[in-house]
XYZ file of C-alpha atoms in Angstrom:
421
model
C 113.712 96.485 110.319
C 111.984 93.045 110.607
C 111.511 92.600 106.855
C 112.663 94.420 103.677
C 109.629 93.472 101.305
C 105.885 93.947 101.681
C 104.971 90.285 100.952
C 107.294 89.219 103.769
C 105.571 91.706 106.164
C 101.892 90.508 104.999
C 102.893 86.924 105.307
C 104.306 87.286 109.052
C 101.137 89.264 110.063
C 98.855 86.442 108.940
C 100.377 84.225 111.374
C 101.096 86.640 113.988
C 97.942 86.579 115.929
C 96.357 83.239 117.101
C 93.187 83.919 114.848
C 92.306 85.905 111.827
C 89.267 87.667 113.402
C 89.460 88.804 116.890
C 87.162 91.721 117.745
C 87.982 94.203 120.341
C 89.868 97.599 120.870
C 92.179 96.890 123.645
C 95.187 95.771 121.562
C 95.014 98.259 118.835
C 94.130 101.023 121.387
C 97.315 100.128 123.264
C 99.583 100.241 120.345
C 98.009 103.580 118.896
C 98.862 105.021 122.581
C 102.402 103.721 122.199
C 102.661 105.439 118.896
C 101.719 108.778 120.884
C 98.372 108.665 119.068
C 95.020 109.911 120.233
C 91.363 108.608 119.482
C 90.705 112.038 118.008
C 92.746 112.348 114.661
C 94.123 115.735 113.445
C 91.873 115.524 110.354
C 88.245 115.089 109.850
C 87.104 111.531 110.092
C 84.152 109.822 108.127
C 83.520 106.202 109.296
C 81.472 104.121 107.052
C 79.716 100.950 108.438
C 76.888 98.947 107.025
C 76.527 95.376 105.222
C 75.995 96.637 101.588
C 77.237 99.727 99.950
C 80.177 100.737 102.079
C 82.601 100.500 99.293
C 80.644 102.178 96.896
C 79.863 105.159 99.358
C 83.360 105.445 100.216
C 84.098 105.793 96.467
C 81.578 108.551 95.798
C 82.648 110.414 98.788
C 86.306 110.461 97.956
C 85.477 111.313 94.286
C 83.392 114.540 95.209
C 85.831 115.710 98.009
C 88.974 114.963 95.710
C 87.184 116.995 93.210
C 86.379 119.804 95.482
C 90.189 119.952 96.065
C 90.508 118.256 99.294
C 93.443 116.078 100.144
C 91.724 112.902 100.996
C 92.548 109.435 102.628
C 90.689 106.287 102.168
C 91.168 103.132 104.148
C 89.031 100.053 102.688
C 89.130 96.433 102.763
C 89.574 93.816 101.445
C 91.651 94.539 98.437
C 91.177 92.984 95.134
C 94.530 92.962 93.419
C 97.063 94.607 95.598
C 97.120 95.064 99.240
C 98.228 98.830 98.673
C 94.542 99.367 97.358
C 93.444 99.443 101.057
C 95.540 102.552 101.757
C 94.897 105.499 99.291
C 95.840 109.160 99.483
C 94.117 111.358 96.912
C 93.135 108.419 94.904
C 96.288 106.849 94.675
C 97.425 103.684 96.372
C 100.254 104.100 98.964
C 103.484 102.502 97.669
C 105.291 99.508 99.237
C 108.008 101.685 100.851
C 105.505 103.833 102.710
C 103.672 100.925 103.946
C 106.706 99.155 104.958
C 107.833 102.190 106.904
C 104.508 102.288 108.768
C 104.584 98.692 109.780
C 108.052 99.169 111.106
C 107.004 101.907 113.313
C 103.981 99.910 114.554
C 106.180 96.680 115.102
C 108.432 98.817 117.334
C 105.535 100.387 119.246
C 103.697 97.188 119.827
C 106.417 95.375 121.760
C 104.878 92.208 122.937
C 101.286 93.119 121.991
C 99.847 90.771 119.188
C 97.844 92.455 116.340
C 95.789 90.848 113.760
C 96.383 91.455 109.939
C 93.419 93.984 109.850
C 94.732 95.799 113.120
C 98.075 96.089 111.642
C 96.748 97.638 108.186
C 94.427 100.174 110.037
C 97.165 101.408 112.147
C 99.417 101.628 109.191
C 96.445 103.652 107.140
C 96.161 106.130 109.918
C 99.833 106.705 110.569
C 100.214 107.425 106.886
C 97.436 109.746 106.845
C 98.848 111.486 109.803
C 102.156 111.852 107.973
C 100.668 112.913 104.816
C 98.650 115.696 106.505
C 95.477 114.934 104.689
C 92.321 117.005 105.367
C 89.655 114.153 105.298
C 89.956 110.420 106.098
C 87.195 108.052 105.040
C 87.415 104.746 107.084
C 85.623 101.794 106.048
C 84.757 99.228 108.929
C 85.822 95.805 108.291
C 83.156 93.858 110.090
C 80.699 95.339 112.514
C 81.432 98.527 113.931
C 81.508 98.391 117.739
C 84.532 96.397 118.138
C 86.194 96.703 114.633
C 89.699 98.034 114.811
C 88.543 101.295 112.853
C 86.420 102.194 115.888
C 89.403 102.927 118.027
C 89.367 106.295 116.202
C 86.640 109.031 116.937
C 84.561 109.953 113.875
C 83.208 113.362 113.036
C 80.347 112.012 110.761
C 79.117 108.229 111.008
C 77.582 106.863 107.689
C 75.613 103.611 108.039
C 74.819 102.055 104.862
C 72.079 99.280 104.333
C 71.995 96.533 106.998
C 71.294 93.004 106.236
C 72.083 89.548 107.489
C 76.059 88.805 107.227
C 78.773 87.558 109.670
C 75.936 86.429 111.875
C 78.408 84.206 113.842
C 80.041 87.364 114.953
C 77.508 89.906 114.768
C 74.218 88.309 115.503
C 71.267 86.398 113.761
C 68.800 89.482 113.195
C 69.034 93.173 111.827
C 68.495 94.515 115.476
C 71.586 92.850 116.787
C 73.653 93.427 113.664
C 72.456 97.304 113.905
C 73.544 97.591 117.342
C 77.139 96.371 116.363
C 77.086 98.956 113.283
C 75.921 101.799 115.390
C 78.892 101.365 117.614
C 80.743 103.928 115.221
C 78.492 106.643 116.370
C 79.919 109.379 118.726
C 78.242 111.508 121.334
C 76.567 114.506 119.909
C 78.258 113.808 116.372
C 76.105 113.295 113.423
C 74.959 109.911 111.912
C 73.621 109.615 108.335
C 71.374 106.323 107.634
C 71.099 105.492 104.028
C 68.086 103.196 104.725
C 64.468 104.492 105.093
C 63.731 102.088 107.801
C 67.150 101.263 109.717
C 67.038 98.869 112.646
C 65.379 100.584 115.749
C 68.753 99.493 117.558
C 70.494 102.245 115.448
C 67.952 104.847 116.121
C 67.900 104.183 119.825
C 71.500 104.126 120.181
C 71.934 107.673 118.404
C 69.192 108.918 120.662
C 71.082 107.824 123.764
C 74.092 109.801 122.517
C 72.274 112.895 121.702
C 73.783 112.323 118.291
C 71.775 114.097 115.322
C 70.216 111.572 113.212
C 69.658 112.067 109.265
C 67.546 109.428 108.008
C 66.683 108.814 104.303
C 63.091 110.118 103.261
C 63.003 112.090 106.447
C 65.744 114.294 106.993
C 66.914 114.263 103.079
C 65.050 113.370 100.057
C 65.372 112.280 96.603
C 63.357 112.891 93.355
C 64.155 110.507 90.339
C 63.364 111.802 87.038
C 63.903 110.589 83.675
C 67.550 111.596 82.861
C 68.491 113.074 86.246
C 67.605 113.369 89.875
C 67.527 116.092 92.531
C 68.371 115.998 96.294
C 67.169 118.212 98.952
C 67.370 118.659 102.835
C 66.424 121.712 104.920
C 69.948 123.531 104.144
C 70.676 122.528 100.636
C 69.118 121.538 97.333
C 70.853 120.042 94.241
C 69.365 119.640 90.908
C 69.790 118.005 87.543
C 72.294 115.577 89.284
C 73.614 112.920 86.914
C 73.474 109.137 87.723
C 76.417 107.851 89.624
C 78.808 106.201 87.314
C 78.518 102.954 89.385
C 75.948 100.614 87.753
C 72.687 99.916 89.742
C 69.347 101.378 90.985
C 70.556 101.057 94.501
C 73.551 103.498 93.843
C 71.023 106.268 94.129
C 70.339 105.251 97.788
C 74.040 105.245 98.437
C 74.544 108.625 96.703
C 71.720 110.171 98.681
C 73.215 109.315 101.949
C 76.568 110.462 100.485
C 75.232 113.804 99.715
C 73.752 114.160 103.192
C 77.271 113.764 104.472
C 78.528 116.258 101.994
C 75.726 118.760 103.255
C 76.952 118.219 106.782
C 80.758 118.907 105.808
C 79.739 122.097 104.102
C 77.818 123.118 107.397
C 81.002 122.513 109.184
C 82.783 124.953 106.808
C 84.056 122.855 103.906
C 83.290 124.094 100.405
C 81.761 121.867 97.691
C 80.005 123.365 94.774
C 76.994 121.811 92.926
C 79.245 121.163 89.929
C 81.819 119.482 92.004
C 79.230 117.098 93.058
C 78.245 116.417 89.857
C 81.733 115.747 88.531
C 82.537 113.614 91.467
C 79.330 111.279 90.837
C 80.284 110.851 87.033
C 84.130 110.235 87.556
C 83.891 107.657 90.376
C 85.190 104.422 89.874
C 85.182 100.934 91.926
C 86.557 97.779 90.805
C 84.284 94.494 91.369
C 80.650 96.088 91.773
C 79.010 94.995 88.673
C 82.136 95.731 86.823
C 81.555 94.943 83.148
C 84.128 94.130 80.527
C 82.601 94.215 77.129
C 83.466 91.742 74.342
C 81.881 88.843 72.302
C 81.486 87.070 75.611
C 80.819 89.885 78.179
C 82.479 89.380 81.599
C 80.595 90.859 84.746
C 82.635 90.964 88.142
C 80.648 91.325 91.291
C 81.649 90.713 94.695
C 78.088 90.122 95.959
C 77.947 87.507 98.707
C 74.775 87.953 100.886
C 71.099 88.145 100.345
C 70.796 91.992 99.784
C 73.552 91.856 97.345
C 72.166 89.122 95.592
C 68.811 90.787 95.044
C 70.621 94.008 93.738
C 72.644 91.799 91.426
C 69.684 89.947 90.149
C 67.633 93.116 89.330
C 70.840 94.583 87.381
C 70.858 91.356 85.229
C 67.317 91.827 84.462
C 67.698 95.515 83.507
C 70.500 94.847 81.413
C 69.662 91.598 79.444
C 71.535 89.503 77.268
C 70.878 87.917 73.849
C 72.550 84.784 74.981
C 72.747 83.088 78.199
C 74.342 83.971 81.546
C 76.801 81.662 83.065
C 77.978 82.167 86.567
C 81.390 81.324 88.174
C 80.943 81.322 91.857
C 83.248 80.896 94.964
C 82.333 81.819 98.413
C 83.571 81.930 102.051
C 81.939 79.320 104.604
C 80.099 81.912 106.610
C 77.826 82.766 103.740
C 74.295 81.723 103.270
C 75.026 79.974 99.773
C 71.512 78.609 99.300
C 69.796 81.887 99.917
C 72.156 83.751 97.510
C 71.286 80.973 94.672
C 67.537 80.922 95.300
C 67.660 84.817 94.586
C 69.719 84.388 91.524
C 68.566 81.075 90.156
C 66.173 82.422 87.468
C 68.859 85.035 86.265
C 71.454 82.325 85.656
C 71.505 79.425 83.174
C 74.678 77.545 84.277
C 76.573 77.429 87.533
C 80.267 76.739 87.656
C 81.105 76.238 91.427
C 84.676 76.594 92.604
C 86.690 76.215 95.635
C 88.688 79.005 97.745
C 91.911 78.440 99.403
C 92.322 79.366 103.082
C 90.633 78.303 106.337
C 87.571 80.435 105.536
C 87.026 79.302 101.984
C 84.603 76.661 100.967
C 85.955 73.859 98.779
C 83.871 73.054 95.462
C 82.368 70.045 97.251
C 80.988 72.143 99.892
C 79.753 74.909 97.758
C 78.144 72.345 95.189
C 76.415 70.607 98.115
C 74.979 74.163 99.222
C 74.070 75.179 95.786
C 71.924 72.006 95.341
C 69.606 72.997 98.109
C 68.250 75.760 95.785
C 69.024 74.791 92.192
C 68.866 71.784 89.965
C 72.223 69.887 90.252
C 72.279 69.429 86.462
C 72.854 73.150 86.310
C 76.302 72.973 88.182
C 79.722 72.156 87.071
C 82.388 71.898 89.645
C 86.178 72.855 89.770
C 88.757 72.832 92.310
C 89.742 76.468 91.702
C 88.286 79.730 90.502
C 90.720 79.841 87.490
C 89.816 76.514 86.263
C 85.816 77.196 86.660
C 86.555 80.315 84.613
C 88.207 78.565 81.811
C 85.440 75.987 81.825
C 82.755 78.465 81.762
C 84.711 80.127 78.845
C 84.676 76.835 76.913
C 81.002 76.489 77.188
C 80.132 80.019 76.284
C 79.053 81.229 72.705
C 79.218 84.608 71.300
C 76.645 86.663 72.743
C 76.526 85.126 76.240
C 77.912 86.351 79.384
C 80.012 85.166 82.269
C 79.177 86.475 85.647
C 82.053 86.020 88.381
C 80.682 86.649 91.911
C 80.817 85.474 95.490
C 83.684 86.946 96.961
C 86.456 89.359 96.638
C 88.804 86.558 96.198
C 86.721 85.132 93.357
C 86.675 88.537 91.497
C 90.505 88.873 92.228
C 91.282 85.404 90.577
C 89.550 86.135 87.500
C 90.819 89.643 87.173
C 94.230 88.294 87.335
C 93.591 86.208 84.149
C 92.280 89.357 82.125
């Protein structure tokens, strides 16, 4: 075995390939074939692509299906505190030994083929899912869809969450181009669920060319919101008096509605999920870093928001849940994010900004971030720190009882503060 510990394996993987991001299916496909795998996996596969709502959708699907008694496997990225969070079976992260064993098998099979960090993790997840004989895998696309490592595996149901501008250097500079990349997860004659009422035309067109049944919000499935509950219906199922998802935000109803369409399709394929199991799954779902609130004299809110649509959702939540005091924001972001756009949207909801730098080649320094923030907000509202930890401590020193501290901008930003609490 090349290494004995998981941190050693991960450190090596970070340097193995010449670049961190290298879209394409040839390398991972070659290694998966060497592992004697096929693109059709021995369990049902749900693949989730989109810009916002992927993590929430995966979490709700997993919660409902596990409540219904099915053995689930989820593959998500990035992680917040531990790499192991990426690969879960029945809601539990795989342990170091299991992941190391999968890495070793992949390492022997790949021979001279170079793999990225993400490709290694994707193969490890599916290898472990096969080993553990799961019933259903829910695979979250890392970036895009068409050339993402996850797409080497054929999906049985594609779920496309809301699409907005993100990763434009890789995916394109408008929704139609990005939509075509996301649509790459669709398979011929296999159903695709669109969470948006008006998805990009490129998604609709691609599904049509593949003769893939398309289920679009407010067309093939509908939601009626009531004061204390909501109901969902399509031509085959109708569920009433549903509880709000346990995840904060009005937009979670949009995610939940698409998730229930996936559940409806699974039932049509022979799976058994009751209305009560749906209700229990919705109320028991948990997901770190999505408007995660830690109450106290100074409330802490953690959110991985980093793009325009996410910022709009976050701004609305901050308005819906007002505070008696001020809102202080600790923010750190990656270089490819539209900082000025995010700041413009959130400016009226935030009283003071504490800008921090992020390590790594993709992270913005505090200087770079502050320069971008100043395009949208008054520089007198900005304090600057080299690290997220320092920025958070500075925000705490400024905060009074009744204030709240919002930490957002990246998974790395949220991780840094979670480790302090």
